[in-house]
């Protein structure tokens, strides 16, 4: 019986410690593992844009307007600047 | 002496070593990397790839060669590595939390451009951290060669989340919300997680460019995973959906477009227009420049620090007579201006860095060693401390004796300008201060200097309102 206050102290300390423990740090689930889902969703949209742009520049090239690489009107050298 | 570089332990495939030797009586540091068998095989294939040769030729990737014999080769192999690479040393290591917005943006674009080129050639980068990029003067260079790996068909961009946390999110915070990203990067060494970053974007800000796709969506997915799999629930299998090359390259290119569009306005701060707004008359300013130039030219200088550089007027004078100038200032926008100018110079010898001199980058990361403090890296042989001392004493409350002791530990020559109590800038600083810093006067300052340094030269400027000293360290 005499140990109860001490136990309560440890319980309270434990609860405070749990509340203070950051949710994301060293949890068992790596939230970053979800980035496969994110890249799949974003990648699908990006792939559509990528394919459309590629075709567009191919057509543009046929009609004499620049190279396949000059996306957004920039050549590779300009991109580097 | 061969030692491991503390910040290089995270990738189990390799480890960086520094060899400190001496040639012509000067200390020289060479950089080596021990790599495991697989990383060695990848490197040998990579070294033959035309895209990689072109990256090397354009100086976008650090010069690297395989070492196959010698004392260092034997020593590194003894540590259990299958092979040894030698890299061109970077003149001075800096960290992303010391870079301006423009520097982080250019580093991000370098990473994306290298990744895009690699993917087109069947390779990828296995991570996406700005610590893989360093600066050779004002030019970013990719230094982590073992990050290149063959791209396996169907695999996603594995560094996407890291790229967002470490490059894109800080850039968006600065560009969209004008939040200072540097203290955040200094604390979150692994980057700012999307769930944390999203808290900064409230209301309409969530619709700003890139926020929905690269913060809201990942934060939502991550929060849902956390919720579903917490406590004793088993971890669920993630989608193994195959990613086509168009998906991966398309995502990289969409991030290139997004990063290119992120911009900031340079605010008119106390220092961002210093070259036009300083308190000197033209004639007096020329006298100050002449004193500084004479002190710099007295010897050949390998490495000069200009602390409190503003927009770099004196860094440029130093750069004309030194191999490298590290320009430091706490004012982000002043340093940004310096960077934007220097990056256009083909042979710039200036490395701009944002640094609050009353609170310099500390030793931190794992075991307090992973990222070195500013004063725990390569020491300068000359330090310019121009019109800074009154800020250290009066604004930051650092006693001048303590500041001088800190300067003394570099064993470097010092050019320091004392701004007296009569100067209008000090009058301005003291106007609303209860403490009047009676110890702050040129007599006490020069006697404190003489305890640690020899005064080689001194000159009164601005009609006695300022005095400039050239100090040599006392042995």
GROMACS .gro file of C-alpha atoms in nm, chain A residues 23-51 53-54 68-69 71-72 74-81, chain B residues 58 60 106 113 116 120 156-158 160-161 195 213-214 217-218 221-222 225-226 229-230 235 238-241 243-251 253-254 256-257 260-261 343:
model
   86
   23UNK     CA    1   0.452   1.087  -3.311
   24UNK     CA    2   0.669   1.058  -3.616
   25UNK     CA    3   1.008   0.985  -3.462
   26UNK     CA    4   1.115   0.622  -3.447
   27UNK     CA    5   0.763   0.485  -3.470
   28UNK     CA    6   0.732   0.128  -3.601
   29UNK     CA    7   0.557   0.237  -3.919
   30UNK     CA    8   0.771   0.428  -4.162
   31UNK     CA    9   0.537   0.692  -4.303
   32UNK     CA   10   0.785   0.740  -4.588
   33UNK     CA   11   0.693   0.394  -4.716
   34UNK     CA   12   0.377   0.561  -4.850
   35UNK     CA   13   0.578   0.753  -5.106
   36UNK     CA   14   0.542   0.457  -5.346
   37UNK     CA   15   0.170   0.532  -5.351
   38UNK     CA   16   0.235   0.904  -5.392
   39UNK     CA   17   0.483   0.859  -5.677
   40UNK     CA   18   0.242   0.617  -5.847
   41UNK     CA   19  -0.040   0.875  -5.840
   42UNK     CA   20   0.176   1.173  -5.936
   43UNK     CA   21   0.373   0.962  -6.184
   44UNK     CA   22   0.057   0.871  -6.376
   45UNK     CA   23  -0.030   1.236  -6.432
   46UNK     CA   24   0.333   1.322  -6.504
   47UNK     CA   25   0.359   1.038  -6.758
   48UNK     CA   26   0.061   1.176  -6.952
   49UNK     CA   27   0.223   1.520  -6.964
   50UNK     CA   28   0.560   1.368  -7.052
   51UNK     CA   29   0.417   1.166  -7.341
   53UNK     CA   30   0.509   1.692  -7.463
   54UNK     CA   31   0.732   1.436  -7.631
   68UNK     CA   32   1.325   1.718  -7.902
   69UNK     CA   33   1.503   1.851  -7.594
   71UNK     CA   34   1.110   2.173  -7.370
   72UNK     CA   35   0.968   2.509  -7.267
   74UNK     CA   36   1.500   2.607  -7.349
   75UNK     CA   37   1.785   2.406  -7.482
   76UNK     CA   38   1.999   2.205  -7.242
   77UNK     CA   39   2.263   2.475  -7.211
   78UNK     CA   40   2.008   2.732  -7.112
   79UNK     CA   41   1.862   2.495  -6.856
   80UNK     CA   42   2.202   2.478  -6.689
   81UNK     CA   43   2.229   2.850  -6.630
  139UNK     CA   44   3.096   1.993  -6.733
  141UNK     CA   45   2.862   1.899  -6.247
  187UNK     CA   46   2.033   2.571  -5.792
  194UNK     CA   47   1.910   1.756  -6.401
  197UNK     CA   48   1.693   1.318  -6.546
  201UNK     CA   49   1.753   0.867  -6.980
  237UNK     CA   50   0.978   0.429  -5.869
  238UNK     CA   51   1.188   0.737  -5.797
  239UNK     CA   52   1.310   0.623  -5.457
  241UNK     CA   53   1.119   1.147  -5.421
  242UNK     CA   54   1.016   1.193  -5.057
  276UNK     CA   55   0.280   1.634  -4.222
  294UNK     CA   56   0.064   1.750  -5.505
  295UNK     CA   57   0.383   1.742  -5.301
  298UNK     CA   58  -0.121   1.435  -5.092
  299UNK     CA   59   0.188   1.283  -4.922
  302UNK     CA   60  -0.120   0.920  -4.742
  303UNK     CA   61   0.129   0.917  -4.455
  306UNK     CA   62  -0.079   0.478  -4.302
  307UNK     CA   63   0.009   0.590  -3.949
  310UNK     CA   64  -0.094   0.053  -3.886
  311UNK     CA   65  -0.033   0.194  -3.541
  316UNK     CA   66   0.234  -0.351  -4.141
  319UNK     CA   67   0.260  -0.145  -5.009
  320UNK     CA   68   0.163  -0.132  -5.372
  321UNK     CA   69   0.424  -0.291  -5.593
  322UNK     CA   70   0.273  -0.132  -5.898
  324UNK     CA   71   0.644   0.252  -6.254
  325UNK     CA   72   0.715   0.314  -6.620
  326UNK     CA   73   1.009   0.527  -6.720
  327UNK     CA   74   0.765   0.790  -6.847
  328UNK     CA   75   0.616   0.809  -6.495
  329UNK     CA   76   0.955   0.850  -6.330
  330UNK     CA   77   1.107   1.092  -6.582
  331UNK     CA   78   0.775   1.278  -6.608
  332UNK     CA   79   0.770   1.332  -6.229
  334UNK     CA   80   1.059   1.693  -6.512
  335UNK     CA   81   0.745   1.826  -6.345
  337UNK     CA   82   1.214   2.073  -6.252
  338UNK     CA   83   0.942   2.302  -6.386
  341UNK     CA   84   1.234   2.678  -6.168
  342UNK     CA   85   0.914   2.874  -6.106
  424UNK     CA   86   2.722   3.262  -6.000
   0.00000   0.00000   0.00000
